[in-house]
Amino acid sequence: MKGYVFHGPGRSAWEDIPDPDLKEPTDAVVRVDAVTICGTDLHILKGDVPEVRPGTVLGHEAVGEIVEVGTDVRTVRPGDRVLVSCITACGRCRYCREGGYGQCLGGGGWILGHVIDGTQAEYVRVPYADLSVHPLPGAVTDQDAVLLADIFPTAYEVGVLNGCVRPGETVVVVGAGPIGLAAVATARLFAPERIVSVDVAGARLEAARELGADAVADARETPEQLVADLTGGLGADVVIEAVGMPETFEMCTRMVRPGGHVANVGVHGTPATLHLEDLWIKNVTITTGLVDTRTTPTLLRMAASGRLPTAQLVTHTFPLARMEEAYEVFAGAADTGALKVVLGGPRREVVAPRTV
């Protein structure tokens, strides 16, 4: 089969690789029908994630059809159409029992496209399939569903829920890439008074407005002053960092009010300064996190009922064979206007999940 293989910082290729086999009785093999590219994949290609070894197939998000399952798999069978979660869960360790699947101690967590071969291929092996794939309702298209593998649960859990967004609050989202836009969309579920989106790209700020941002600000033009003006000098109740740069993290800590929350979602490749000389007295809560995907079933139900604006985030589509071109378009978002790119072959007949 073909897959997109990482060969070291700055080097990757769509090339022939061995077909995946079942290695454990809890595994499933999925034929990939739709896949997308994440900002984390770009971090890997830059060398920011040294745990990824050369020779690894990238990707941790996919929709596809089960083609083979191990003897211990009980919840899916060949022919089922499924969402492959970006997080794998053993279901038995302390963290999994607490719903902290991202920190799984039993061989799960973020492993696809990280420490084992990932989803940017024609087929993928998924460990612990019972908890790591989700049968898809027929009402959710492949293109919509693949956005629920990572960006929506990440924005919702690590940004909105960790940030404790509540009705009537001021929420600032720094970064209007796919994660930031998903944070805008899911923050609206909690009826804040206003949502402010901050970025440097005008097209992305316009997308944020379309998804529900009440105000937008150019990150180069002192957005801290805009937030102060909107809140009577108090500052934002919640600030979500969705970029992963020292400058944007420090900007977030300047915009949050005393007693507020800073929820870091961005993947940081370099250190950021924590200005405790200013923050020690302000009762500010700062959270970090890797998504657990415990909310994926809820988000799937919302998508099926048309309550998540997933389609608005997809700007480019490609067949799988044009993976290298898709990476160029996604990496050059400042010029191409790309938000999310989705890759996949011709639409196959959907096999409805079986009922029990």
mmCIF file of C-alpha atoms in Angstrom:
data_model
loop_
_atom_site.group_PDB
_atom_site.id
_atom_site.type_symbol
_atom_site.label_atom_id
_atom_site.label_comp_id
_atom_site.label_asym_id
_atom_site.label_seq_id
_atom_site.Cartn_x
_atom_site.Cartn_y
_atom_site.Cartn_z
ATOM 1 C CA MET A 1 0.000 0.000 0.000
ATOM 2 C CA LYS A 2 0.952 3.684 0.009
ATOM 3 C CA GLY A 3 1.575 5.851 3.059
ATOM 4 C CA TYR A 4 3.068 9.207 3.989
ATOM 5 C CA VAL A 5 6.374 8.450 5.710
ATOM 6 C CA PHE A 6 8.465 10.736 7.907
ATOM 7 C CA HIS A 7 12.195 10.437 7.147
ATOM 8 C CA GLY A 8 13.525 13.068 9.530
ATOM 9 C CA PRO A 9 13.105 16.846 9.886
ATOM 10 C CA GLY A 10 12.153 18.358 6.542
ATOM 11 C CA ARG A 11 12.006 14.991 4.751
ATOM 12 C CA SER A 12 8.896 12.930 3.995
ATOM 13 C CA ALA A 13 7.304 11.088 1.072
ATOM 14 C CA TRP A 14 4.158 9.311 -0.156
ATOM 15 C CA GLU A 15 5.610 5.893 -0.895
ATOM 16 C CA ASP A 16 5.131 2.124 -0.896
ATOM 17 C CA ILE A 17 5.018 0.540 2.567
ATOM 18 C CA PRO A 18 3.943 -2.872 3.912
ATOM 19 C CA ASP A 19 0.264 -3.521 4.552
ATOM 20 C CA PRO A 20 -0.599 -3.505 8.278
ATOM 21 C CA ASP A 21 -1.328 -6.774 10.056
ATOM 22 C CA LEU A 22 -3.095 -7.565 13.304
ATOM 23 C CA LYS A 23 -0.486 -7.751 16.063
ATOM 24 C CA GLU A 24 -2.730 -8.137 19.104
ATOM 25 C CA PRO A 25 -6.193 -9.675 19.554
ATOM 26 C CA THR A 26 -7.520 -6.208 20.448
ATOM 27 C CA ASP A 27 -6.418 -4.680 17.093
ATOM 28 C CA ALA A 28 -8.454 -3.691 14.061
ATOM 29 C CA VAL A 29 -7.310 -2.861 10.549
ATOM 30 C CA VAL A 30 -9.180 0.014 8.920
ATOM 31 C CA ARG A 31 -9.295 0.935 5.236
ATOM 32 C CA VAL A 32 -8.874 4.703 5.168
ATOM 33 C CA ASP A 33 -11.619 6.577 3.311
ATOM 34 C CA ALA A 34 -10.854 10.080 4.598
ATOM 35 C CA VAL A 35 -7.900 11.569 6.417
ATOM 36 C CA THR A 36 -6.704 15.046 7.295
ATOM 37 C CA ILE A 37 -3.498 16.856 8.218
ATOM 38 C CA CYS A 38 -2.958 18.371 11.657
ATOM 39 C CA GLY A 39 -0.753 21.235 12.749
ATOM 40 C CA THR A 40 1.006 18.687 14.953
ATOM 41 C CA ASP A 41 2.103 16.871 11.778
ATOM 42 C CA LEU A 42 3.827 20.081 10.692
ATOM 43 C CA HIS A 43 5.549 20.267 14.077
ATOM 44 C CA ILE A 44 6.805 16.713 13.538
ATOM 45 C CA LEU A 45 8.180 17.597 10.114
ATOM 46 C CA LYS A 46 10.001 20.573 11.648
ATOM 47 C CA GLY A 47 11.646 18.280 14.206
ATOM 48 C CA ASP A 48 9.674 19.583 17.203
ATOM 49 C CA VAL A 49 8.553 16.081 18.258
ATOM 50 C CA PRO A 50 11.749 14.021 18.546
ATOM 51 C CA GLU A 51 9.891 10.891 19.710
ATOM 52 C CA VAL A 52 8.727 10.342 16.117
ATOM 53 C CA ARG A 53 11.299 8.091 14.494
ATOM 54 C CA PRO A 54 12.240 8.186 10.812
ATOM 55 C CA GLY A 55 10.214 5.586 8.930
ATOM 56 C CA THR A 56 6.966 6.326 10.795
ATOM 57 C CA VAL A 57 3.736 6.838 8.829
ATOM 58 C CA LEU A 58 2.249 10.157 9.946
ATOM 59 C CA GLY A 59 -1.355 11.019 10.782
ATOM 60 C CA HIS A 60 -3.699 10.443 13.716
ATOM 61 C CA GLU A 61 -7.169 11.245 12.285
ATOM 62 C CA ALA A 62 -9.223 9.137 9.879
ATOM 63 C CA VAL A 63 -12.574 7.779 8.807
ATOM 64 C CA GLY A 64 -12.767 4.384 7.183
ATOM 65 C CA GLU A 65 -14.165 0.874 7.074
ATOM 66 C CA ILE A 66 -13.180 -2.014 9.318
ATOM 67 C CA VAL A 67 -11.625 -4.774 7.205
ATOM 68 C CA GLU A 68 -10.241 -7.073 9.917
ATOM 69 C CA VAL A 69 -10.505 -7.392 13.694
ATOM 70 C CA GLY A 70 -8.696 -9.377 16.354
ATOM 71 C CA THR A 71 -10.358 -12.139 18.321
ATOM 72 C CA ASP A 72 -10.921 -9.933 21.399
ATOM 73 C CA VAL A 73 -12.659 -7.067 19.571
ATOM 74 C CA ARG A 74 -16.350 -6.933 20.472
ATOM 75 C CA THR A 75 -17.825 -3.558 19.462
ATOM 76 C CA VAL A 76 -17.039 -3.421 15.727
ATOM 77 C CA ARG A 77 -16.745 -5.923 12.906
ATOM 78 C CA PRO A 78 -15.645 -5.937 9.256
ATOM 79 C CA GLY A 79 -17.846 -3.665 7.164
ATOM 80 C CA ASP A 80 -18.497 -1.127 9.929
ATOM 81 C CA ARG A 81 -17.840 2.504 9.050
ATOM 82 C CA VAL A 82 -15.865 4.120 11.861
ATOM 83 C CA LEU A 83 -14.092 7.213 13.099
ATOM 84 C CA VAL A 84 -10.499 6.520 14.134
ATOM 85 C CA SER A 85 -9.768 8.613 17.221
ATOM 86 C CA CYS A 86 -6.487 10.478 17.564
ATOM 87 C CA ILE A 87 -6.183 8.910 21.039
ATOM 88 C CA THR A 88 -5.905 5.190 21.743
ATOM 89 C CA ALA A 89 -7.181 3.853 25.072
ATOM 90 C CA CYS A 90 -6.394 0.552 26.777
ATOM 91 C CA GLY A 91 -9.411 1.007 29.075
ATOM 92 C CA ARG A 92 -7.736 -0.661 32.057
ATOM 93 C CA CYS A 93 -5.040 1.628 33.465
ATOM 94 C CA ARG A 94 -5.615 4.275 36.135
ATOM 95 C CA TYR A 95 -5.908 7.145 33.644
ATOM 96 C CA CYS A 96 -8.309 5.321 31.331
ATOM 97 C CA ARG A 97 -10.540 4.412 34.275
ATOM 98 C CA GLU A 98 -10.693 8.124 35.095
ATOM 99 C CA GLY A 99 -11.424 9.133 31.483
ATOM 100 C CA GLY A 100 -7.894 10.483 30.977
ATOM 101 C CA TYR A 101 -7.270 8.465 27.820
ATOM 102 C CA GLY A 102 -4.600 10.855 26.560
ATOM 103 C CA GLN A 103 -2.352 9.762 29.440
ATOM 104 C CA CYS A 104 -2.999 6.012 28.989
ATOM 105 C CA LEU A 105 -0.349 3.861 30.666
ATOM 106 C CA GLY A 106 -1.306 0.631 28.904
ATOM 107 C CA GLY A 107 0.156 1.300 25.489
ATOM 108 C CA GLY A 108 -2.326 3.951 24.376
ATOM 109 C CA GLY A 109 -2.507 7.733 24.440
ATOM 110 C CA TRP A 110 -1.316 9.583 21.355
ATOM 111 C CA ILE A 111 0.454 6.766 19.541
ATOM 112 C CA LEU A 112 -0.857 6.888 15.939
ATOM 113 C CA GLY A 113 1.610 8.810 13.791
ATOM 114 C CA HIS A 114 3.729 9.334 16.887
ATOM 115 C CA VAL A 115 5.216 6.079 18.158
ATOM 116 C CA ILE A 116 3.476 3.688 15.713
ATOM 117 C CA ASP A 117 2.391 4.035 12.087
ATOM 118 C CA GLY A 118 -0.481 6.441 11.648
ATOM 119 C CA THR A 119 -3.500 7.096 9.475
ATOM 120 C CA GLN A 120 -2.068 8.909 6.434
ATOM 121 C CA ALA A 121 -2.068 5.704 4.428
ATOM 122 C CA GLU A 122 -4.451 3.447 2.569
ATOM 123 C CA TYR A 123 -4.845 1.172 5.608
ATOM 124 C CA VAL A 124 -4.053 1.577 9.316
ATOM 125 C CA ARG A 125 -3.772 -0.766 12.287
ATOM 126 C CA VAL A 126 -5.647 0.570 15.327
ATOM 127 C CA PRO A 127 -4.770 -0.934 18.732
ATOM 128 C CA TYR A 128 -7.459 -1.335 21.397
ATOM 129 C CA ALA A 129 -10.152 -0.981 18.777
ATOM 130 C CA ASP A 130 -13.102 -1.335 21.151
ATOM 131 C CA LEU A 131 -12.312 2.035 22.765
ATOM 132 C CA SER A 132 -10.342 3.696 19.966
ATOM 133 C CA VAL A 133 -12.780 3.682 17.044
ATOM 134 C CA HIS A 134 -16.352 4.963 16.990
ATOM 135 C CA PRO A 135 -19.114 3.574 14.730
ATOM 136 C CA LEU A 136 -20.455 6.404 12.588
ATOM 137 C CA PRO A 137 -24.103 7.327 12.031
ATOM 138 C CA GLY A 138 -25.078 7.505 8.383
ATOM 139 C CA ALA A 139 -26.081 11.152 8.804
ATOM 140 C CA VAL A 140 -22.432 12.210 9.297
ATOM 141 C CA THR A 141 -20.339 12.428 6.132
ATOM 142 C CA ASP A 142 -16.712 11.295 5.977
ATOM 143 C CA GLN A 143 -15.578 14.897 5.531
ATOM 144 C CA ASP A 144 -17.457 16.071 8.604
ATOM 145 C CA ALA A 145 -16.611 13.059 10.740
ATOM 146 C CA VAL A 146 -12.843 13.267 10.253
ATOM 147 C CA LEU A 147 -12.866 16.663 11.987
ATOM 148 C CA LEU A 148 -14.147 14.914 15.107
ATOM 149 C CA ALA A 149 -11.057 12.717 15.359
ATOM 150 C CA ASP A 150 -8.954 15.514 16.830
ATOM 151 C CA ILE A 151 -9.655 19.207 16.308
ATOM 152 C CA PHE A 152 -13.163 19.402 17.764
ATOM 153 C CA PRO A 153 -12.521 17.265 20.861
ATOM 154 C CA THR A 154 -9.171 19.021 21.377
ATOM 155 C CA ALA A 155 -10.674 22.507 21.161
ATOM 156 C CA TYR A 156 -13.651 21.508 23.297
ATOM 157 C CA GLU A 157 -11.831 19.569 26.021
ATOM 158 C CA VAL A 158 -8.435 21.281 26.292
ATOM 159 C CA GLY A 159 -9.707 24.760 25.461
ATOM 160 C CA VAL A 160 -13.359 25.262 26.394
ATOM 161 C CA LEU A 161 -13.822 22.721 29.215
ATOM 162 C CA ASN A 162 -10.377 23.193 30.783
ATOM 163 C CA GLY A 163 -10.912 26.936 30.519
ATOM 164 C CA CYS A 164 -14.237 26.605 32.385
ATOM 165 C CA VAL A 165 -16.181 28.774 29.930
ATOM 166 C CA ARG A 166 -19.475 29.870 31.478
ATOM 167 C CA PRO A 167 -22.497 31.920 30.416
ATOM 168 C CA GLY A 168 -22.019 35.668 30.302
ATOM 169 C CA GLU A 169 -18.227 35.584 30.193
ATOM 170 C CA THR A 170 -15.680 37.138 27.848
ATOM 171 C CA VAL A 171 -13.689 34.484 26.003
ATOM 172 C CA VAL A 172 -10.612 35.282 23.920
ATOM 173 C CA VAL A 173 -9.239 32.695 21.483
ATOM 174 C CA VAL A 174 -5.700 33.462 20.341
ATOM 175 C CA GLY A 175 -5.160 31.746 17.001
ATOM 176 C CA ALA A 176 -7.769 31.266 14.294
ATOM 177 C CA GLY A 177 -6.439 28.104 12.734
ATOM 178 C CA PRO A 178 -8.575 24.957 12.760
ATOM 179 C CA ILE A 179 -8.230 24.404 16.531
ATOM 180 C CA GLY A 180 -8.913 28.042 17.320
ATOM 181 C CA LEU A 181 -11.960 28.103 15.065
ATOM 182 C CA ALA A 182 -13.280 24.910 16.648
ATOM 183 C CA ALA A 183 -12.764 26.563 20.045
ATOM 184 C CA VAL A 184 -14.866 29.538 18.899
ATOM 185 C CA ALA A 185 -17.613 27.194 17.696
ATOM 186 C CA THR A 186 -17.709 25.070 20.850
ATOM 187 C CA ALA A 187 -17.344 27.997 23.260
ATOM 188 C CA ARG A 188 -20.644 29.273 21.852
ATOM 189 C CA LEU A 189 -22.349 26.224 23.357
ATOM 190 C CA PHE A 190 -21.921 27.850 26.797
ATOM 191 C CA ALA A 191 -23.480 31.229 25.879
ATOM 192 C CA PRO A 192 -20.606 33.577 26.749
ATOM 193 C CA GLU A 193 -21.317 37.291 26.498
ATOM 194 C CA ARG A 194 -18.685 37.720 23.825
ATOM 195 C CA ILE A 195 -15.993 35.768 22.000
ATOM 196 C CA VAL A 196 -12.929 37.598 20.665
ATOM 197 C CA SER A 197 -10.714 35.944 18.037
ATOM 198 C CA VAL A 198 -7.078 37.031 17.620
ATOM 199 C CA ASP A 199 -4.879 36.201 14.630
ATOM 200 C CA VAL A 200 -2.661 37.831 11.999
ATOM 201 C CA ALA A 201 -4.531 36.495 8.956
ATOM 202 C CA GLY A 202 -7.547 38.497 7.810
ATOM 203 C CA ALA A 203 -9.151 35.491 6.096
ATOM 204 C CA ARG A 204 -8.974 33.455 9.281
ATOM 205 C CA LEU A 205 -10.442 36.267 11.337
ATOM 206 C CA GLU A 206 -13.317 36.447 8.867
ATOM 207 C CA ALA A 207 -13.815 32.691 9.276
ATOM 208 C CA ALA A 208 -13.911 33.246 13.036
ATOM 209 C CA ARG A 209 -16.674 35.821 12.591
ATOM 210 C CA GLU A 210 -18.668 33.356 10.492
ATOM 211 C CA LEU A 211 -18.311 30.737 13.225
ATOM 212 C CA GLY A 212 -19.554 33.049 15.955
ATOM 213 C CA ALA A 213 -16.790 35.409 17.111
ATOM 214 C CA ASP A 214 -18.299 38.714 18.213
ATOM 215 C CA ALA A 215 -15.086 40.681 17.723
ATOM 216 C CA VAL A 216 -11.745 40.066 16.018
ATOM 217 C CA ALA A 217 -8.314 41.586 16.501
ATOM 218 C CA ASP A 218 -5.048 41.578 14.586
ATOM 219 C CA ALA A 219 -2.416 40.078 16.865
ATOM 220 C CA ARG A 220 0.067 42.723 15.698
ATOM 221 C CA GLU A 221 -2.126 45.613 16.860
ATOM 222 C CA THR A 222 -2.237 45.312 20.672
ATOM 223 C CA PRO A 223 -5.309 43.090 21.097
ATOM 224 C CA GLU A 224 -4.799 43.442 24.846
ATOM 225 C CA GLN A 225 -6.152 46.990 24.578
ATOM 226 C CA LEU A 226 -9.252 45.827 22.701
ATOM 227 C CA VAL A 227 -9.957 43.241 25.388
ATOM 228 C CA ALA A 228 -9.446 45.836 28.113
ATOM 229 C CA ASP A 229 -11.825 48.233 26.355
ATOM 230 C CA LEU A 230 -14.503 45.545 25.952
ATOM 231 C CA THR A 231 -14.317 44.516 29.596
ATOM 232 C CA GLY A 232 -14.002 47.886 31.291
ATOM 233 C CA GLY A 233 -10.338 47.263 32.016
ATOM 234 C CA LEU A 234 -10.976 43.947 33.786
ATOM 235 C CA GLY A 235 -9.611 41.492 31.217
ATOM 236 C CA ALA A 236 -10.977 38.281 29.754
ATOM 237 C CA ASP A 237 -12.523 35.576 31.923
ATOM 238 C CA VAL A 238 -11.048 32.847 29.722
ATOM 239 C CA VAL A 239 -8.176 33.032 27.228
ATOM 240 C CA ILE A 240 -7.507 30.025 24.991
ATOM 241 C CA GLU A 241 -4.030 29.743 23.447
ATOM 242 C CA ALA A 242 -4.313 27.924 20.123
ATOM 243 C CA VAL A 243 -1.015 28.750 18.409
ATOM 244 C CA GLY A 244 1.906 27.282 20.347
ATOM 245 C CA MET A 245 4.385 30.170 20.351
ATOM 246 C CA PRO A 246 6.045 31.919 23.322
ATOM 247 C CA GLU A 247 4.717 35.298 22.171
ATOM 248 C CA THR A 248 1.108 34.144 21.975
ATOM 249 C CA PHE A 249 1.226 32.359 25.340
ATOM 250 C CA GLU A 250 2.616 35.452 27.016
ATOM 251 C CA MET A 251 -0.046 37.563 25.280
ATOM 252 C CA CYS A 252 -2.711 35.300 26.783
ATOM 253 C CA THR A 253 -1.370 35.852 30.307
ATOM 254 C CA ARG A 254 -1.530 39.614 29.754
ATOM 255 C CA MET A 255 -5.175 39.503 28.625
ATOM 256 C CA VAL A 256 -6.669 37.350 31.370
ATOM 257 C CA ARG A 257 -8.386 38.984 34.345
ATOM 258 C CA PRO A 258 -7.465 38.285 37.975
ATOM 259 C CA GLY A 259 -9.195 35.024 38.870
ATOM 260 C CA GLY A 260 -9.496 34.031 35.212
ATOM 261 C CA HIS A 261 -8.324 31.011 33.227
ATOM 262 C CA VAL A 262 -5.664 30.551 30.550
ATOM 263 C CA ALA A 263 -6.173 27.273 28.685
ATOM 264 C CA ASN A 264 -3.151 26.340 26.592
ATOM 265 C CA VAL A 265 -3.990 24.144 23.591
ATOM 266 C CA GLY A 266 -1.109 24.996 21.243
ATOM 267 C CA VAL A 267 1.835 22.630 20.723
ATOM 268 C CA HIS A 268 4.971 24.431 21.885
ATOM 269 C CA GLY A 269 8.325 23.579 20.332
ATOM 270 C CA THR A 270 10.311 26.186 22.299
ATOM 271 C CA PRO A 271 10.162 27.447 25.908
ATOM 272 C CA ALA A 272 7.799 30.227 26.910
ATOM 273 C CA THR A 273 8.368 32.596 29.810
ATOM 274 C CA LEU A 274 5.938 32.395 32.705
ATOM 275 C CA HIS A 275 5.868 35.898 34.157
ATOM 276 C CA LEU A 276 5.222 35.021 37.772
ATOM 277 C CA GLU A 277 6.464 38.451 38.774
ATOM 278 C CA ASP A 278 3.127 39.693 37.392
ATOM 279 C CA LEU A 279 0.904 36.642 37.807
ATOM 280 C CA TRP A 280 1.671 35.486 41.365
ATOM 281 C CA ILE A 281 -0.865 37.877 42.851
ATOM 282 C CA LYS A 282 -3.656 37.452 40.283
ATOM 283 C CA ASN A 283 -5.212 34.074 41.176
ATOM 284 C CA VAL A 284 -4.885 32.980 37.543
ATOM 285 C CA THR A 285 -5.400 29.318 36.636
ATOM 286 C CA ILE A 286 -3.249 28.033 33.755
ATOM 287 C CA THR A 287 -4.044 24.620 32.282
ATOM 288 C CA THR A 288 -2.265 22.518 29.695
ATOM 289 C CA GLY A 289 -3.303 19.204 28.254
ATOM 290 C CA LEU A 290 -3.457 16.545 25.619
ATOM 291 C CA VAL A 291 -6.950 15.719 24.446
ATOM 292 C CA ASP A 292 -8.584 12.626 25.975
ATOM 293 C CA THR A 293 -11.390 12.333 23.355
ATOM 294 C CA ARG A 294 -13.842 11.372 26.101
ATOM 295 C CA THR A 295 -16.326 13.820 24.547
ATOM 296 C CA THR A 296 -16.176 12.308 21.052
ATOM 297 C CA PRO A 297 -19.506 10.406 21.392
ATOM 298 C CA THR A 298 -21.228 13.641 22.459
ATOM 299 C CA LEU A 299 -19.691 15.590 19.575
ATOM 300 C CA LEU A 300 -20.732 12.864 17.133
ATOM 301 C CA ARG A 301 -24.332 13.162 18.273
ATOM 302 C CA MET A 302 -24.158 16.917 17.864
ATOM 303 C CA ALA A 303 -22.695 16.575 14.376
ATOM 304 C CA ALA A 304 -25.435 14.129 13.399
ATOM 305 C CA SER A 305 -28.059 16.660 14.493
ATOM 306 C CA GLY A 306 -26.379 19.484 12.579
ATOM 307 C CA ARG A 307 -25.230 21.399 15.656
ATOM 308 C CA LEU A 308 -21.508 21.544 14.817
ATOM 309 C CA PRO A 309 -20.252 23.674 11.880
ATOM 310 C CA THR A 310 -17.734 21.106 10.696
ATOM 311 C CA ALA A 311 -18.157 21.697 6.962
ATOM 312 C CA GLN A 312 -17.174 25.359 7.300
ATOM 313 C CA LEU A 313 -13.646 24.427 8.308
ATOM 314 C CA VAL A 314 -12.838 22.333 5.209
ATOM 315 C CA THR A 315 -11.302 24.506 2.506
ATOM 316 C CA HIS A 316 -9.457 21.983 0.311
ATOM 317 C CA THR A 317 -10.000 18.349 -0.695
ATOM 318 C CA PHE A 318 -7.578 15.963 -2.400
ATOM 319 C CA PRO A 319 -7.338 12.283 -3.296
ATOM 320 C CA LEU A 320 -4.985 10.323 -1.061
ATOM 321 C CA ALA A 321 -2.383 10.075 -3.810
ATOM 322 C CA ARG A 322 -1.891 13.865 -3.680
ATOM 323 C CA MET A 323 -0.753 13.810 -0.058
ATOM 324 C CA GLU A 324 2.448 15.733 -0.747
ATOM 325 C CA GLU A 325 0.535 18.509 -2.516
ATOM 326 C CA ALA A 326 -1.976 18.632 0.334
ATOM 327 C CA TYR A 327 0.864 19.122 2.818
ATOM 328 C CA GLU A 328 2.221 22.012 0.756
ATOM 329 C CA VAL A 329 -1.192 23.669 0.663
ATOM 330 C CA PHE A 330 -1.761 23.178 4.401
ATOM 331 C CA ALA A 331 1.735 24.329 5.384
ATOM 332 C CA GLY A 332 1.373 27.410 3.173
ATOM 333 C CA ALA A 333 -1.933 28.476 4.705
ATOM 334 C CA ALA A 334 -0.914 32.142 4.743
ATOM 335 C CA ASP A 335 -0.893 32.086 0.936
ATOM 336 C CA THR A 336 -3.448 29.356 0.170
ATOM 337 C CA GLY A 337 -6.085 30.275 2.769
ATOM 338 C CA ALA A 338 -6.204 26.641 3.901
ATOM 339 C CA LEU A 339 -7.984 25.767 7.126
ATOM 340 C CA LYS A 340 -8.542 22.020 7.035
ATOM 341 C CA VAL A 341 -7.610 19.822 4.090
ATOM 342 C CA VAL A 342 -9.342 16.461 3.724
ATOM 343 C CA LEU A 343 -7.989 13.629 1.602
ATOM 344 C CA GLY A 344 -9.858 10.570 0.407
ATOM 345 C CA GLY A 345 -10.859 8.437 -2.513
ATOM 346 C CA PRO A 346 -14.220 8.128 -4.231
ATOM 347 C CA ARG A 347 -17.070 7.796 -1.791
ATOM 348 C CA ARG A 348 -17.770 4.167 -1.002
ATOM 349 C CA GLU A 349 -21.091 2.636 -0.075
ATOM 350 C CA VAL A 350 -21.742 3.304 3.600
ATOM 351 C CA VAL A 351 -22.309 0.237 5.739
ATOM 352 C CA ALA A 352 -24.556 1.220 8.653
ATOM 353 C CA PRO A 353 -23.247 0.225 12.082
ATOM 354 C CA ARG A 354 -24.975 -2.847 13.428
ATOM 355 C CA THR A 355 -27.321 -2.490 16.353
ATOM 356 C CA VAL A 356 -27.218 -4.710 19.402
#
